[in-house]
mmCIF file of C-alpha atoms and ligand atoms in Angstrom:
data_model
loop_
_atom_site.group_PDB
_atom_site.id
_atom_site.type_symbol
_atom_site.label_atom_id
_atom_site.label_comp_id
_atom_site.label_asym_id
_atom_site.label_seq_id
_atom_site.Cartn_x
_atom_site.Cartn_y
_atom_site.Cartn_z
ATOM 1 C CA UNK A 1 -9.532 -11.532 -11.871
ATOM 2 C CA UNK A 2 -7.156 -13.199 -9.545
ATOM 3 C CA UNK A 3 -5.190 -10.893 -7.436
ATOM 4 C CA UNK A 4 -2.593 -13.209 -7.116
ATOM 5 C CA UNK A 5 -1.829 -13.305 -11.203
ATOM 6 C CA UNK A 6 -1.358 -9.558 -11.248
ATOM 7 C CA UNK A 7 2.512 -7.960 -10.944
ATOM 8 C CA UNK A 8 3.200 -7.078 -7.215
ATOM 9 C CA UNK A 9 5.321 -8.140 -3.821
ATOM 10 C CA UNK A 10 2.061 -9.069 -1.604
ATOM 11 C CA UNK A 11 1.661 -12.959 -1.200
ATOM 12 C CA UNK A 12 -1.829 -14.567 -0.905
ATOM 13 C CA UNK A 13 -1.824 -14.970 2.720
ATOM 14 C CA UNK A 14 -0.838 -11.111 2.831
ATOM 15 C CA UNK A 15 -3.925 -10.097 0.519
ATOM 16 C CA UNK A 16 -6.473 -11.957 2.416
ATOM 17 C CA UNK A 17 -5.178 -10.494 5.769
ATOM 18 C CA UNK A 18 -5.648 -6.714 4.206
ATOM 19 C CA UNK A 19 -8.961 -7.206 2.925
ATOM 20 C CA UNK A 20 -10.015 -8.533 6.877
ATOM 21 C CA UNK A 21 -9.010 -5.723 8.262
ATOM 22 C CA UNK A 22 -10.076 -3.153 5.944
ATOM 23 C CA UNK A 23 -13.501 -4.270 6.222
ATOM 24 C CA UNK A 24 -12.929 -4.335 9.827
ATOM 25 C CA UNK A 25 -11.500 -0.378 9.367
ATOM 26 C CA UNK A 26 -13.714 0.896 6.768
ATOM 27 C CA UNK A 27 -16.707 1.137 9.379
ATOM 28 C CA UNK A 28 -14.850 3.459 11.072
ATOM 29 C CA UNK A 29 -13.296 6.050 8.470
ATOM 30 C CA UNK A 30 -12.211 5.745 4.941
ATOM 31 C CA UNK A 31 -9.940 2.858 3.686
ATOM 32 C CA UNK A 32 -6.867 4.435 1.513
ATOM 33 C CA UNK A 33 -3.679 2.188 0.546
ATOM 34 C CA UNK A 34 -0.064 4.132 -0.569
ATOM 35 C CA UNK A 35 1.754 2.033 -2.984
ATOM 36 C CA UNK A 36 -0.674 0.225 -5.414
ATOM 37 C CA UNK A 37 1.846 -0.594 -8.087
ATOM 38 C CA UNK A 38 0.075 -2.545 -10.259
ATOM 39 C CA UNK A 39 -3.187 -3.397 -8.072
ATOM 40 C CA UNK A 40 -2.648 -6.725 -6.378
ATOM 41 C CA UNK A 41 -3.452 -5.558 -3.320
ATOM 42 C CA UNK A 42 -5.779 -3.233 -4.221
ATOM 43 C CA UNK A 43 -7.789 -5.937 -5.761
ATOM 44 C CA UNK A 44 -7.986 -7.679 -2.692
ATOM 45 C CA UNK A 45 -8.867 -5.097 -0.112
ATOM 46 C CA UNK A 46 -11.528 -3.455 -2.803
ATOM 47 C CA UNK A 47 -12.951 -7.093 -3.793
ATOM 48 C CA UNK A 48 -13.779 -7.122 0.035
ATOM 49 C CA UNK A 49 -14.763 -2.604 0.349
ATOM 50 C CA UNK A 50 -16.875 -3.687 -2.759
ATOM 51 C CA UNK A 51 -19.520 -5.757 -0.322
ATOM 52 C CA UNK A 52 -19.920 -2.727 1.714
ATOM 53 C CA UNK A 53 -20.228 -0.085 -0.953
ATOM 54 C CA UNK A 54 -17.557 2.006 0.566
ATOM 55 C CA UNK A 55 -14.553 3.878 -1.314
ATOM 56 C CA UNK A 56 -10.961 2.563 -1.889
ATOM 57 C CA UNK A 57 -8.651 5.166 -2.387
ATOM 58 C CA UNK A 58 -5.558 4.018 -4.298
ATOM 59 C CA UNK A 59 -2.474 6.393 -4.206
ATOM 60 C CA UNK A 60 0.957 6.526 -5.975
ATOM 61 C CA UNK A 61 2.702 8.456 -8.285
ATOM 62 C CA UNK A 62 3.422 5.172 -10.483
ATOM 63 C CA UNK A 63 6.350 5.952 -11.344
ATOM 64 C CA UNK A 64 8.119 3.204 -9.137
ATOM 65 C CA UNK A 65 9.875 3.171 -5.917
ATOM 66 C CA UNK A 66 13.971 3.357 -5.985
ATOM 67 C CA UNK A 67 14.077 -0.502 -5.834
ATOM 68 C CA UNK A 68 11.827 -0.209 -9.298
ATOM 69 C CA UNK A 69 14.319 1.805 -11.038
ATOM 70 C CA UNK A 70 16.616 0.609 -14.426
ATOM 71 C CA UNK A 71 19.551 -1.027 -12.741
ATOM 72 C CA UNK A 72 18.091 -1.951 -9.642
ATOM 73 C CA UNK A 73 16.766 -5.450 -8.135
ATOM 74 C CA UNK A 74 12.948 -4.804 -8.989
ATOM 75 C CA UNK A 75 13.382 -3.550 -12.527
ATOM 76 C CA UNK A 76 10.922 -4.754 -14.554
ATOM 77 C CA UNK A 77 11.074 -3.438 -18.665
ATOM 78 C CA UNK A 78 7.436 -4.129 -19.124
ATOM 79 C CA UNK A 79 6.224 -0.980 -17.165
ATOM 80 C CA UNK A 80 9.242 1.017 -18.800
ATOM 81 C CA UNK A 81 7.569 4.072 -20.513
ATOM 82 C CA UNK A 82 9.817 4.554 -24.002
ATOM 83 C CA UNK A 83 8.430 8.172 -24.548
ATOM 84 C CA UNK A 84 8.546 9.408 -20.571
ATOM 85 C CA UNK A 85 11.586 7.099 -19.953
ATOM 86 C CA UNK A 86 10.190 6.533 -17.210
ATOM 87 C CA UNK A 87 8.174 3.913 -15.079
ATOM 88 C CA UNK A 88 4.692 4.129 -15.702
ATOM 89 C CA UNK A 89 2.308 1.755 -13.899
ATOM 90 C CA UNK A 90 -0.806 3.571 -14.044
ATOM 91 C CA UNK A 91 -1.853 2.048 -17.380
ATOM 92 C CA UNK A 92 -1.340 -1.987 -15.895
ATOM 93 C CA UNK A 93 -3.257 -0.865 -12.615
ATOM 94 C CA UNK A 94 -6.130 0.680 -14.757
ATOM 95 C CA UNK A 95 -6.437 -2.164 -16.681
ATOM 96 C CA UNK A 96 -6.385 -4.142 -13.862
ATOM 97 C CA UNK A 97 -8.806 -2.731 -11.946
ATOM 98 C CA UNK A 98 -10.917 -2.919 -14.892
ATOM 99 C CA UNK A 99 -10.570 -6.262 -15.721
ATOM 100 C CA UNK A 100 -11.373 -6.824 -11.541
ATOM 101 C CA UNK A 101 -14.382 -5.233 -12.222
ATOM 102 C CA UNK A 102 -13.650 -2.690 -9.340
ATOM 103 C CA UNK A 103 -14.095 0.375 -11.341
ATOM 104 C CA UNK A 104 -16.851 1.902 -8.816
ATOM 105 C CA UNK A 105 -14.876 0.924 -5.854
ATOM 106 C CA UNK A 106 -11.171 2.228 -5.893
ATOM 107 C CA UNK A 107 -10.219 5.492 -6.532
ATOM 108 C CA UNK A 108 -6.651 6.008 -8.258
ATOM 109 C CA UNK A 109 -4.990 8.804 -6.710
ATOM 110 C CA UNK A 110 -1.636 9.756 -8.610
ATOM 111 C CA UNK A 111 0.463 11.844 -7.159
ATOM 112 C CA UNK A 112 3.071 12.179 -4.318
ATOM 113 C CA UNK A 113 1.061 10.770 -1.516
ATOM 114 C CA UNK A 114 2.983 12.957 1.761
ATOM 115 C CA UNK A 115 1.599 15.866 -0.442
ATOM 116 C CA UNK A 116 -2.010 14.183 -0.478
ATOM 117 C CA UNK A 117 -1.885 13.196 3.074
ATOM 118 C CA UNK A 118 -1.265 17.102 4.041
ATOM 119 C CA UNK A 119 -4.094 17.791 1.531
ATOM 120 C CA UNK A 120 -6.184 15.095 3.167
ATOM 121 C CA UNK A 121 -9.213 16.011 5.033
ATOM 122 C CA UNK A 122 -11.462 12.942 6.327
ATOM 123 C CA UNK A 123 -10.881 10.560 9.146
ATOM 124 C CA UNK A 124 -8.818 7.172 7.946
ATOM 125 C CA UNK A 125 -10.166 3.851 9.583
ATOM 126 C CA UNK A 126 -7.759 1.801 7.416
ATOM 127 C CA UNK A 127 -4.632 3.085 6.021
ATOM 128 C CA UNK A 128 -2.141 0.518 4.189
ATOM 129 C CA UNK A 129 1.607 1.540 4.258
ATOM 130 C CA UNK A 130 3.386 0.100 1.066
ATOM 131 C CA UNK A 131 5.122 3.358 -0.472
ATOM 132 C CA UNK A 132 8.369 4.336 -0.624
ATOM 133 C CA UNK A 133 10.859 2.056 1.271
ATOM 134 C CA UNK A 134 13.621 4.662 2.332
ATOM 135 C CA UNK A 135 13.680 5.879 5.373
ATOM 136 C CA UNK A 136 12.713 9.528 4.397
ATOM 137 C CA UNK A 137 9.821 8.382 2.137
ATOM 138 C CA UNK A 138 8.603 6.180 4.887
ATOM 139 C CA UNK A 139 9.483 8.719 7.311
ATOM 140 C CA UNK A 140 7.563 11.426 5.270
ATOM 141 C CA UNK A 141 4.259 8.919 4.427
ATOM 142 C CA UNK A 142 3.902 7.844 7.827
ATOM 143 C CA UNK A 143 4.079 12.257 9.351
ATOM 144 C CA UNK A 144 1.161 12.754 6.564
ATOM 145 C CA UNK A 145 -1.002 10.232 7.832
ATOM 146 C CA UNK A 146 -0.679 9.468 11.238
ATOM 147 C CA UNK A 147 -2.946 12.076 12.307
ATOM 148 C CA UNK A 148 -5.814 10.996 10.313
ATOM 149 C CA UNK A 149 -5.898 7.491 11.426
ATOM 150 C CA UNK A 150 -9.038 7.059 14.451
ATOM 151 C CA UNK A 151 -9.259 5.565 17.395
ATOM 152 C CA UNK A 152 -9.879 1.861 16.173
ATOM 153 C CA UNK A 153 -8.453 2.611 13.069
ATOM 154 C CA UNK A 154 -6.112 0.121 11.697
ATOM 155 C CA UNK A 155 -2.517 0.992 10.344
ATOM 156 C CA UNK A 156 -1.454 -2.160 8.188
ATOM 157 C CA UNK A 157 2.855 -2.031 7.203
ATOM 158 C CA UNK A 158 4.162 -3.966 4.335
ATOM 159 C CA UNK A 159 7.425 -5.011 3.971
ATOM 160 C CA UNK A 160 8.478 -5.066 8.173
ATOM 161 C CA UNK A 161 11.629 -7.086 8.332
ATOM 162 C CA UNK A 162 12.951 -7.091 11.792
ATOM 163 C CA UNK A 163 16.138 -9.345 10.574
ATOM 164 C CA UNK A 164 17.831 -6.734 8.514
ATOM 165 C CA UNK A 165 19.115 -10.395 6.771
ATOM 166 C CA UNK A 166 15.791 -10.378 5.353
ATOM 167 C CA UNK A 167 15.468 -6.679 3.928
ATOM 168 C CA UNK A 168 15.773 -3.201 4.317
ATOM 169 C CA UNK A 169 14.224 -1.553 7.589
ATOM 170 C CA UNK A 170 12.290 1.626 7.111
ATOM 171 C CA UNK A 171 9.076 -0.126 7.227
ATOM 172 C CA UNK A 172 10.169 -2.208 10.434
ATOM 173 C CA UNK A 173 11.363 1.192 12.100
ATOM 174 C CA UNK A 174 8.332 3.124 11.479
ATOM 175 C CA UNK A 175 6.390 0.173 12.733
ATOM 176 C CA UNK A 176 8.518 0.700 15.669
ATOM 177 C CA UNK A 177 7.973 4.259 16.121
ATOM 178 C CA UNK A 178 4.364 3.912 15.808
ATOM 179 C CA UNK A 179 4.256 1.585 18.930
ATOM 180 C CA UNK A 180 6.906 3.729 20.666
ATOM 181 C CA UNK A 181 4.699 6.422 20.067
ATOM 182 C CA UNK A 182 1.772 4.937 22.415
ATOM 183 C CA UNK A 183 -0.703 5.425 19.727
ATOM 184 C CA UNK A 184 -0.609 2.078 18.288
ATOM 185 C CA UNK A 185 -0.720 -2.114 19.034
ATOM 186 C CA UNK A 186 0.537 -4.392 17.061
ATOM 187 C CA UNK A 187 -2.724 -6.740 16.732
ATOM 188 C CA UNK A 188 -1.641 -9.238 13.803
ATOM 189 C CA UNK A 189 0.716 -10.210 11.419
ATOM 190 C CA UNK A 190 1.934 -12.519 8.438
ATOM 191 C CA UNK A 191 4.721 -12.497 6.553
ATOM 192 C CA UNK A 192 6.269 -9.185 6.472
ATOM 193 C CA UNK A 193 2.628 -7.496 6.710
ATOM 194 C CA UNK A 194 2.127 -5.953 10.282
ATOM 195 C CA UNK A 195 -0.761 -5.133 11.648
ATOM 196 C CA UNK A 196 -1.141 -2.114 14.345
ATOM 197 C CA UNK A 197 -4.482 -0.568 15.433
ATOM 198 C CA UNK A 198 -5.091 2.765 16.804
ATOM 199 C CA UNK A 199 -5.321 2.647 20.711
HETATM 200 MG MG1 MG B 1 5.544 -3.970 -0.383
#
């Protein structure tokens, strides 16, 4: 299953630069992603946690970010739900994931993922940042999880534009706040992925 054929926003270059450091990151805590959408990149971060026999944990609610919504830039009819009338992803990424073979690997989490990350109990070594792109949703993923990430942990942020031009900036200003913060370095990056690790 190629990662690249499955619906998503994460370009090739983007997927292979994940699943580096998430092997990298998974020897020091677990490896969890927010914002799997359909599953490209989980597919390519688990293809690479598969080799090591580790855990991928996979959260969103599925039902779409604001961008997703009817009327909006993303929309996209063929994860409509007629019954819900609502978004409902969960079905595509299961499939997915199936089809990828990755069934022992990733671990779908569904649910509001600030709520998880309270909830959450075990040290992260590689947490991807692809939720909610407002600044409160952002705002409110990055609180939950901060505090789990370990020292050497890596904190990978999708979707950083620093040319507002380019698109919307919660993800570049939590990327800021993160190196403001001392805690982090900003090690890597490729397109709008950025890559911090925990100092
Ligand atoms: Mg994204």
């Amino acid at each position: 299953m190629d990662p690249a054929k499955v619906k998503g926003f994460l370009s090739p270059v983007e997927g292979q630069m994940l699943s580096q450091y998430a092997v990298q990151g998974v020897l020091l805590g677990e490896a969890v992603e927010i914002g799997s959408w359909c599953g490209r990149s989980t597919i390519y971060i688990a293809n690479e946690i598969a080799k090591t026999g580790r855990l991928f944990f996979a959260i969103d609610h599925h039902r779409g970010s604001e961008e997703n919504q009817p009327n909006w830039e993303w929309f996209d009819k063929e994860v409509w739900d007629e019954q819900a009338k609502a978004i409902d992803t969960l079905p595509h990424f299961r499939n997915n994931i199936r089809l990828a073979k990755l069934e022992a690997t990733v671990v779908a989490m569904v649910g509001n993922s600030a709520a998880i990350g309270k909830a959450w109990g075990s040290p992260v070594g590689f947490l991807f940042l692809d939720g909610g792109h407002t600044m409160s949703a952002a705002l409110a993923d990055y609180r939950a999880w901060v505090g789990h990430i370990t020292q050497g942990g890596i904190l990978a942020i999708h979707d950083v534009f620093p040319d507002p031009a380019d698109g919307g900036r919660p993800p570049f200003e939590v990327c800021e706040m993160a190196i403001a913060s001392g805690l982090f370095a900003r090690i890597d990056q490729v397109d709008s992925l950025m890559v911090l690790q925990r100092l």
